[in-house]
């Protein structure tokens, strides 16, 4: 019905609310990428030799790699020499010793984003690592975490303070040669978060990182490494925003998770990078490699993501299920609007016996956007008794958007069990008419229908994130009904 | 309360209603009967504001105000309620959340305070009993996996909660067994009050045994061809539509 489309078009028009720029003195490298730049980056971070060697090796490998072009997205060619690979707020000292040393402008930025870094204004007991452009600016609750034996710090600190852990696990899940963007990240990653939860420890609070891209013409290449030792548990959240700029900006992160015997990692993302304007100008290119390795028996890694931002998203949080009885989960809501493009999904690689995985993907397309689910479920020869359940649902709002599903299944084991369900539906005129006939505003009706569609995923999010995610969907959809 | 004057309406360019005149006063119950394809469902949809239908001529006044100028949700808040013939599912949205959102939208419009989740739960639970639904239905998705009869009872549940001024029942009796029909009829009878009117659209007379109308109108070819009292329905049951010179065609109704 033409009218729903009109309503949809109006709801789609909505301003991005995190689009401000922070005026801050920054030290920024001139654009360009070469071995000298990598050397300077490593030096500025006072990295040990092994790290520099690792970066250079990754860089040389990357030079020989091709940018992937199989994803269902289109974007102009990126000039990797036009990007600055390091931008950091200038600080009086090398590292802020406490929050008092952090530039008040920065603190204000995070407050504006709704993330108070002052521990006295603690965010419902969530410890936060704030990454601003290329560096981690503050990590809260370090002490109570240290008491529990949990290491939660920036990856730059970890490289200096826990080199043996870093050396052992960095690149163990996502090797530098894994793919083009992971290779680039390995060469030039500037900061990120490091978490180590020791044996038998249940991390006493949610850990979270907020990523903020501020500077123009810089890329953000963060690296996150989370290690859950035997019998431990950790829940980690990440949130992302960026200013509104007309130029596209590159975000190429790598996240590696390692779960040893009986360990559990729950990783939740609410991604709200600037998506570009309503004509598709500007926005973040979000090319991210996220992978978890269930090395130990009975280990479990669970990815939950709510993706509403970015101009182009290329992201497949995956699980390698090596340990016997290990479990991988992927719960995803990806919403695209205007001219956004998303090619996202997961890989579940079953190597161990009796491993199991669950994939629940909810794609919502509005405007002229394109939303693709791409998933691979693979069973190795040793994956006796392994099983997977996949459910991919697409919801279309309006008639100018597209949804695609690309499920791949590879099995080298006859005993493996795969179940796959997929649906595509529209916010129908009948549903809208029912809601409106009961006196409900069209905006509220769409938001209610979309939230209902995502319910299975939202219930996997930690409470405070679930509320945020619901609101974020509402905001992202505003204007898509009149 | 409701005045329909020379109402013409079309869907996909095809005229279905060809000049309807009808006056409904508070407290009255009107039944619209007619063969398939006569425009019964179109009339209900047009009154409720379904945008798939285009009004090409005529006017409809609710309490003297032009109803056709108003958006669907405004009409609903002014008290027009449509019980759907085929209620649609909204997966994942609980009936409770849906009903509370609707009831509170009405309350805000009427200048009343919104009901809290707890207060609404109490009210909703009591009302489910009235239509013989298990309160567990409140937690399920809107119409999700409901049987035909459950969907119809859910419609009446909504009418009872939303307290409309004019309840339009579109073939609410279709697909109901006799027990379910009685439950639905009891619900509708509970709605009857001196301030409230009911417009029933039905193909069969049997519903009218349970909800006794004040007026019966026969719709054919997009026009009301005969009006009368309760006895008209009985006569139709006995003699069919043929004696009025109407063919009871089997063609699928456009509405």
Short mmCIF file of N, CA and C in Angstrom, two decimals, chain A residues 345-475:
data_model
loop_
_atom_site.label_atom_id
_atom_site.label_comp_id
_atom_site.label_asym_id
_atom_site.label_seq_id
_atom_site.Cartn_x
_atom_site.Cartn_y
_atom_site.Cartn_z
N UNK A 345 27.20 -11.78 9.24
CA UNK A 345 26.76 -13.12 9.58
C UNK A 345 27.81 -13.76 10.46
N UNK A 346 28.00 -15.04 10.31
CA UNK A 346 28.92 -15.72 11.21
C UNK A 346 29.50 -16.95 10.55
N UNK A 347 30.55 -17.48 11.19
CA UNK A 347 31.06 -18.78 10.78
C UNK A 347 31.11 -19.65 12.03
N UNK A 348 30.61 -20.84 11.91
CA UNK A 348 30.72 -21.79 13.02
C UNK A 348 31.52 -22.96 12.48
N UNK A 349 32.73 -23.09 12.99
CA UNK A 349 33.60 -24.15 12.49
C UNK A 349 33.69 -25.24 13.55
N UNK A 350 33.05 -26.36 13.27
CA UNK A 350 33.00 -27.46 14.23
C UNK A 350 34.18 -28.41 13.97
N UNK A 351 35.09 -28.47 14.93
CA UNK A 351 36.22 -29.39 14.79
C UNK A 351 36.14 -30.51 15.82
N UNK A 352 35.70 -30.17 17.03
CA UNK A 352 35.68 -31.15 18.11
C UNK A 352 34.40 -31.96 18.14
N UNK A 353 34.45 -33.05 18.93
CA UNK A 353 33.30 -33.93 19.10
C UNK A 353 32.18 -33.22 19.84
N UNK A 354 30.95 -33.54 19.45
CA UNK A 354 29.76 -33.06 20.17
C UNK A 354 29.73 -31.54 20.35
N UNK A 355 30.31 -30.86 19.43
CA UNK A 355 30.24 -29.40 19.51
C UNK A 355 28.88 -28.96 18.97
N UNK A 356 28.39 -27.84 19.49
CA UNK A 356 27.10 -27.40 18.98
C UNK A 356 27.09 -25.89 18.80
N UNK A 357 26.30 -25.44 17.86
CA UNK A 357 26.23 -24.00 17.62
C UNK A 357 24.81 -23.59 17.28
N UNK A 358 24.51 -22.34 17.62
CA UNK A 358 23.20 -21.77 17.35
C UNK A 358 23.40 -20.43 16.67
N UNK A 359 22.68 -20.20 15.61
CA UNK A 359 22.76 -18.92 14.90
C UNK A 359 21.34 -18.37 14.79
N UNK A 360 21.13 -17.19 15.37
CA UNK A 360 19.84 -16.52 15.19
C UNK A 360 20.15 -15.15 14.60
N UNK A 361 19.75 -14.94 13.38
CA UNK A 361 20.06 -13.67 12.73
C UNK A 361 18.78 -12.97 12.31
N UNK A 362 18.68 -11.70 12.68
CA UNK A 362 17.50 -10.91 12.33
C UNK A 362 17.97 -9.70 11.53
N UNK A 363 17.64 -9.66 10.28
CA UNK A 363 18.03 -8.52 9.45
C UNK A 363 16.81 -7.64 9.18
N UNK A 364 16.98 -6.35 9.36
CA UNK A 364 15.88 -5.42 9.10
C UNK A 364 16.36 -4.42 8.06
N UNK A 365 15.67 -4.32 6.95
CA UNK A 365 16.07 -3.35 5.93
C UNK A 365 14.97 -2.32 5.76
N UNK A 366 15.41 -1.04 5.71
CA UNK A 366 14.48 0.04 5.44
C UNK A 366 15.13 0.95 4.40
N UNK A 367 14.40 1.93 3.94
CA UNK A 367 14.96 2.89 2.99
C UNK A 367 15.38 2.19 1.71
N UNK A 368 16.58 2.56 1.22
CA UNK A 368 17.12 1.93 0.01
C UNK A 368 18.29 1.03 0.37
N UNK A 369 18.28 0.54 1.56
CA UNK A 369 19.44 -0.19 2.06
C UNK A 369 19.45 -1.64 1.60
N UNK A 370 20.61 -2.24 1.79
CA UNK A 370 20.78 -3.63 1.41
C UNK A 370 21.37 -4.38 2.60
N UNK A 371 20.76 -5.50 2.94
CA UNK A 371 21.12 -6.21 4.15
C UNK A 371 21.29 -7.69 3.81
N UNK A 372 22.50 -8.17 3.97
CA UNK A 372 22.75 -9.57 3.62
C UNK A 372 23.22 -10.35 4.83
N UNK A 373 22.67 -11.54 5.00
CA UNK A 373 23.21 -12.48 5.97
C UNK A 373 24.10 -13.46 5.22
N UNK A 374 25.32 -13.65 5.73
CA UNK A 374 26.22 -14.61 5.12
C UNK A 374 26.74 -15.51 6.25
N UNK A 375 26.50 -16.77 6.12
CA UNK A 375 26.90 -17.65 7.21
C UNK A 375 27.52 -18.93 6.69
N UNK A 376 28.52 -19.38 7.41
CA UNK A 376 29.15 -20.66 7.06
C UNK A 376 29.09 -21.58 8.27
N UNK A 377 28.57 -22.77 8.06
CA UNK A 377 28.60 -23.79 9.10
C UNK A 377 29.43 -24.93 8.54
N UNK A 378 30.53 -25.23 9.24
CA UNK A 378 31.48 -26.19 8.70
C UNK A 378 31.74 -27.29 9.73
N UNK A 379 31.74 -28.52 9.26
CA UNK A 379 32.03 -29.64 10.16
C UNK A 379 33.28 -30.36 9.68
N UNK A 380 34.27 -30.41 10.53
CA UNK A 380 35.49 -31.14 10.19
C UNK A 380 35.28 -32.63 10.38
N UNK A 381 36.26 -33.44 9.94
CA UNK A 381 36.12 -34.90 10.04
C UNK A 381 35.99 -35.39 11.48
N UNK A 382 36.53 -34.61 12.43
CA UNK A 382 36.47 -35.05 13.83
C UNK A 382 35.23 -34.61 14.57
N UNK A 383 34.34 -33.92 13.87
CA UNK A 383 33.19 -33.33 14.56
C UNK A 383 32.04 -34.33 14.70
N UNK A 384 32.34 -35.47 15.33
CA UNK A 384 31.31 -36.48 15.59
C UNK A 384 30.21 -35.88 16.47
N UNK A 385 28.98 -36.14 16.11
CA UNK A 385 27.87 -35.71 16.98
C UNK A 385 27.69 -34.21 17.05
N UNK A 386 28.32 -33.48 16.14
CA UNK A 386 28.18 -32.02 16.18
C UNK A 386 26.83 -31.61 15.60
N UNK A 387 26.34 -30.49 16.04
CA UNK A 387 25.08 -30.02 15.47
C UNK A 387 25.00 -28.50 15.42
N UNK A 388 24.22 -28.03 14.49
CA UNK A 388 24.02 -26.59 14.33
C UNK A 388 22.54 -26.33 14.10
N UNK A 389 22.09 -25.23 14.67
CA UNK A 389 20.75 -24.75 14.34
C UNK A 389 20.89 -23.31 13.85
N UNK A 390 20.35 -23.03 12.68
CA UNK A 390 20.43 -21.69 12.12
C UNK A 390 19.03 -21.18 11.83
N UNK A 391 18.79 -19.95 12.23
CA UNK A 391 17.53 -19.31 11.88
C UNK A 391 17.83 -17.90 11.39
N UNK A 392 17.47 -17.62 10.15
CA UNK A 392 17.73 -16.31 9.56
C UNK A 392 16.41 -15.68 9.18
N UNK A 393 16.07 -14.59 9.79
CA UNK A 393 14.82 -13.92 9.45
C UNK A 393 15.12 -12.53 8.94
N UNK A 394 14.44 -12.16 7.87
CA UNK A 394 14.60 -10.81 7.32
C UNK A 394 13.27 -10.10 7.39
N UNK A 395 13.34 -8.84 7.72
CA UNK A 395 12.14 -8.02 7.78
C UNK A 395 12.35 -6.81 6.88
N UNK A 396 11.45 -6.58 5.98
CA UNK A 396 11.56 -5.46 5.06
C UNK A 396 10.59 -4.37 5.46
N UNK A 397 11.07 -3.14 5.45
CA UNK A 397 10.19 -2.01 5.72
C UNK A 397 10.22 -1.13 4.47
N UNK A 398 9.09 -1.01 3.81
CA UNK A 398 9.05 -0.28 2.55
C UNK A 398 9.36 -1.21 1.40
N UNK A 399 9.44 -0.65 0.18
CA UNK A 399 9.63 -1.54 -0.98
C UNK A 399 10.84 -1.17 -1.82
N UNK A 400 11.79 -0.42 -1.21
CA UNK A 400 12.98 -0.05 -1.98
C UNK A 400 14.24 -0.66 -1.40
N UNK A 401 14.07 -1.51 -0.39
CA UNK A 401 15.24 -2.10 0.26
C UNK A 401 15.38 -3.56 -0.16
N UNK A 402 16.48 -4.15 0.25
CA UNK A 402 16.72 -5.53 -0.17
C UNK A 402 17.25 -6.35 1.00
N UNK A 403 16.92 -7.62 1.01
CA UNK A 403 17.46 -8.55 1.99
C UNK A 403 17.96 -9.77 1.24
N UNK A 404 19.12 -10.27 1.65
CA UNK A 404 19.70 -11.45 0.99
C UNK A 404 20.16 -12.42 2.06
N UNK A 405 20.12 -13.68 1.75
CA UNK A 405 20.62 -14.69 2.68
C UNK A 405 21.56 -15.61 1.92
N UNK A 406 22.78 -15.72 2.41
CA UNK A 406 23.77 -16.61 1.78
C UNK A 406 24.27 -17.63 2.80
N UNK A 407 23.54 -18.69 2.99
CA UNK A 407 24.02 -19.69 3.95
C UNK A 407 24.89 -20.74 3.26
N UNK A 408 26.03 -21.04 3.85
CA UNK A 408 26.90 -22.09 3.30
C UNK A 408 27.05 -23.18 4.33
N UNK A 409 26.98 -24.40 3.89
CA UNK A 409 27.19 -25.51 4.81
C UNK A 409 28.22 -26.44 4.18
N UNK A 410 29.28 -26.76 4.94
CA UNK A 410 30.28 -27.71 4.44
C UNK A 410 30.44 -28.78 5.50
N UNK A 411 30.26 -30.02 5.11
CA UNK A 411 30.39 -31.06 6.11
C UNK A 411 31.32 -32.16 5.65
N UNK A 412 32.30 -32.46 6.51
CA UNK A 412 33.19 -33.59 6.23
C UNK A 412 32.88 -34.69 7.22
N UNK A 413 31.75 -34.57 7.88
CA UNK A 413 31.37 -35.58 8.85
C UNK A 413 29.91 -35.93 8.66
N UNK A 414 29.66 -37.22 8.41
CA UNK A 414 28.29 -37.63 8.11
C UNK A 414 27.38 -37.58 9.32
N UNK A 415 27.99 -37.63 10.51
CA UNK A 415 27.17 -37.66 11.73
C UNK A 415 26.69 -36.29 12.19
N UNK A 416 27.12 -35.25 11.50
CA UNK A 416 26.75 -33.91 11.96
C UNK A 416 25.31 -33.59 11.57
N UNK A 417 24.66 -32.80 12.41
CA UNK A 417 23.26 -32.46 12.17
C UNK A 417 23.12 -30.96 11.96
N UNK A 418 22.48 -30.59 10.87
CA UNK A 418 22.30 -29.16 10.59
C UNK A 418 20.81 -28.89 10.42
N UNK A 419 20.35 -27.85 11.05
CA UNK A 419 18.98 -27.41 10.81
C UNK A 419 19.04 -25.96 10.36
N UNK A 420 18.31 -25.64 9.33
CA UNK A 420 18.33 -24.27 8.84
C UNK A 420 16.91 -23.78 8.59
N UNK A 421 16.60 -22.63 9.14
CA UNK A 421 15.28 -22.04 8.87
C UNK A 421 15.50 -20.61 8.42
N UNK A 422 14.75 -20.19 7.44
CA UNK A 422 14.88 -18.81 6.98
C UNK A 422 13.51 -18.26 6.62
N UNK A 423 13.27 -17.01 6.97
CA UNK A 423 12.01 -16.37 6.59
C UNK A 423 12.29 -14.95 6.13
N UNK A 424 11.45 -14.47 5.26
CA UNK A 424 11.49 -13.05 4.90
C UNK A 424 10.07 -12.52 5.06
N UNK A 425 9.94 -11.41 5.76
CA UNK A 425 8.60 -10.86 5.92
C UNK A 425 8.65 -9.35 5.78
N UNK A 426 7.52 -8.77 5.67
CA UNK A 426 7.42 -7.31 5.58
C UNK A 426 6.64 -6.83 6.78
N UNK A 427 6.91 -5.60 7.21
CA UNK A 427 5.97 -4.96 8.12
C UNK A 427 4.76 -4.72 7.24
N UNK A 428 3.73 -5.52 7.43
CA UNK A 428 2.66 -5.51 6.45
C UNK A 428 1.67 -4.38 6.69
N UNK A 429 0.99 -4.03 5.63
CA UNK A 429 -0.05 -3.01 5.73
C UNK A 429 -1.11 -3.46 6.73
N UNK A 430 -1.36 -4.77 6.75
CA UNK A 430 -2.39 -5.29 7.66
C UNK A 430 -1.97 -5.11 9.12
N UNK A 431 -0.66 -5.37 9.39
CA UNK A 431 -0.19 -5.17 10.76
C UNK A 431 -0.28 -3.71 11.16
N UNK A 432 0.12 -2.84 10.24
CA UNK A 432 0.05 -1.40 10.52
C UNK A 432 -1.40 -0.97 10.73
N UNK A 433 -2.29 -1.49 9.90
CA UNK A 433 -3.69 -1.11 10.01
C UNK A 433 -4.27 -1.58 11.35
N UNK A 434 -3.91 -2.80 11.74
CA UNK A 434 -4.39 -3.30 13.03
C UNK A 434 -3.93 -2.38 14.16
N UNK A 435 -2.65 -2.05 14.18
CA UNK A 435 -2.12 -1.20 15.26
C UNK A 435 -2.80 0.16 15.26
N UNK A 436 -2.89 0.76 14.10
CA UNK A 436 -3.46 2.11 14.02
C UNK A 436 -4.94 2.08 14.35
N UNK A 437 -5.64 1.01 13.94
CA UNK A 437 -7.05 0.89 14.25
C UNK A 437 -7.25 0.79 15.76
N UNK A 438 -6.22 0.40 16.46
CA UNK A 438 -6.33 0.34 17.93
C UNK A 438 -5.80 1.62 18.57
N UNK A 439 -5.59 2.65 17.75
CA UNK A 439 -5.23 3.96 18.30
C UNK A 439 -3.74 4.18 18.48
N UNK A 440 -2.91 3.26 17.98
CA UNK A 440 -1.47 3.36 18.17
C UNK A 440 -0.84 4.18 17.04
N UNK A 441 0.06 5.10 17.41
CA UNK A 441 0.75 5.93 16.41
C UNK A 441 1.55 5.06 15.45
N UNK A 442 1.64 5.45 14.17
CA UNK A 442 2.40 4.64 13.22
C UNK A 442 3.86 4.41 13.63
N UNK A 443 4.53 5.44 14.16
CA UNK A 443 5.94 5.27 14.57
C UNK A 443 6.04 4.21 15.65
N UNK A 444 5.15 4.35 16.61
CA UNK A 444 5.17 3.42 17.73
C UNK A 444 4.86 2.00 17.23
N UNK A 445 3.98 1.93 16.24
CA UNK A 445 3.59 0.62 15.70
C UNK A 445 4.80 -0.06 15.04
N UNK A 446 5.52 0.70 14.20
CA UNK A 446 6.69 0.11 13.52
C UNK A 446 7.73 -0.33 14.55
N UNK A 447 7.97 0.55 15.51
CA UNK A 447 8.96 0.25 16.52
C UNK A 447 8.56 -1.01 17.30
N UNK A 448 7.28 -1.13 17.60
CA UNK A 448 6.80 -2.29 18.35
C UNK A 448 6.96 -3.57 17.50
N UNK A 449 6.62 -3.47 16.23
CA UNK A 449 6.70 -4.65 15.35
C UNK A 449 8.16 -5.08 15.19
N UNK A 450 9.05 -4.09 15.01
CA UNK A 450 10.47 -4.41 14.81
C UNK A 450 11.07 -4.99 16.10
N UNK A 451 10.71 -4.40 17.23
CA UNK A 451 11.20 -4.93 18.50
C UNK A 451 10.73 -6.36 18.73
N UNK A 452 9.49 -6.62 18.34
CA UNK A 452 8.95 -7.97 18.47
C UNK A 452 9.74 -8.94 17.61
N UNK A 453 10.09 -8.49 16.43
CA UNK A 453 10.87 -9.29 15.48
C UNK A 453 12.25 -9.64 16.06
N UNK A 454 12.80 -8.72 16.83
CA UNK A 454 14.16 -8.89 17.37
C UNK A 454 14.19 -9.53 18.76
N UNK A 455 13.04 -9.85 19.28
CA UNK A 455 12.95 -10.25 20.68
C UNK A 455 13.92 -11.37 21.06
N UNK A 456 14.03 -12.37 20.19
CA UNK A 456 14.90 -13.51 20.52
C UNK A 456 16.34 -13.09 20.72
N UNK A 457 16.76 -12.04 20.02
CA UNK A 457 18.14 -11.58 20.16
C UNK A 457 18.28 -10.66 21.37
N UNK A 458 17.32 -9.76 21.53
CA UNK A 458 17.41 -8.81 22.65
C UNK A 458 17.46 -9.50 23.99
N UNK A 459 16.79 -10.66 24.08
CA UNK A 459 16.80 -11.31 25.39
C UNK A 459 18.17 -11.88 25.74
N UNK A 460 19.07 -11.93 24.75
CA UNK A 460 20.43 -12.39 25.01
C UNK A 460 21.34 -11.26 25.51
N UNK A 461 20.90 -10.03 25.34
CA UNK A 461 21.75 -8.90 25.73
C UNK A 461 21.67 -8.68 27.23
N UNK A 462 22.79 -8.22 27.83
CA UNK A 462 22.71 -7.81 29.23
C UNK A 462 21.63 -6.73 29.37
N UNK A 463 20.96 -6.74 30.51
CA UNK A 463 19.80 -5.88 30.73
C UNK A 463 19.96 -4.44 30.26
N UNK A 464 21.03 -3.77 30.72
CA UNK A 464 21.14 -2.34 30.41
C UNK A 464 21.35 -2.11 28.91
N UNK A 465 21.96 -3.11 28.26
CA UNK A 465 22.17 -3.00 26.82
C UNK A 465 20.89 -3.27 26.05
N UNK A 466 20.06 -4.14 26.59
CA UNK A 466 18.82 -4.49 25.91
C UNK A 466 17.93 -3.26 25.79
N UNK A 467 17.88 -2.48 26.87
CA UNK A 467 17.07 -1.27 26.86
C UNK A 467 17.64 -0.30 25.82
N UNK A 468 18.97 -0.14 25.87
CA UNK A 468 19.65 0.75 24.95
C UNK A 468 19.41 0.32 23.50
N UNK A 469 19.49 -0.98 23.28
CA UNK A 469 19.33 -1.51 21.91
C UNK A 469 17.93 -1.23 21.39
N UNK A 470 16.93 -1.42 22.25
CA UNK A 470 15.56 -1.15 21.85
C UNK A 470 15.39 0.30 21.44
N UNK A 471 15.98 1.19 22.26
CA UNK A 471 15.88 2.62 21.97
C UNK A 471 16.60 2.97 20.68
N UNK A 472 17.76 2.35 20.50
CA UNK A 472 18.57 2.61 19.32
C UNK A 472 17.80 2.24 18.06
N UNK A 473 17.11 1.12 18.10
CA UNK A 473 16.30 0.71 16.95
C UNK A 473 15.23 1.75 16.66
N UNK A 474 14.61 2.21 17.74
CA UNK A 474 13.55 3.20 17.60
C UNK A 474 14.10 4.44 16.90
N UNK A 475 15.27 4.90 17.38
CA UNK A 475 15.89 6.09 16.81
C UNK A 475 16.27 5.85 15.35
#
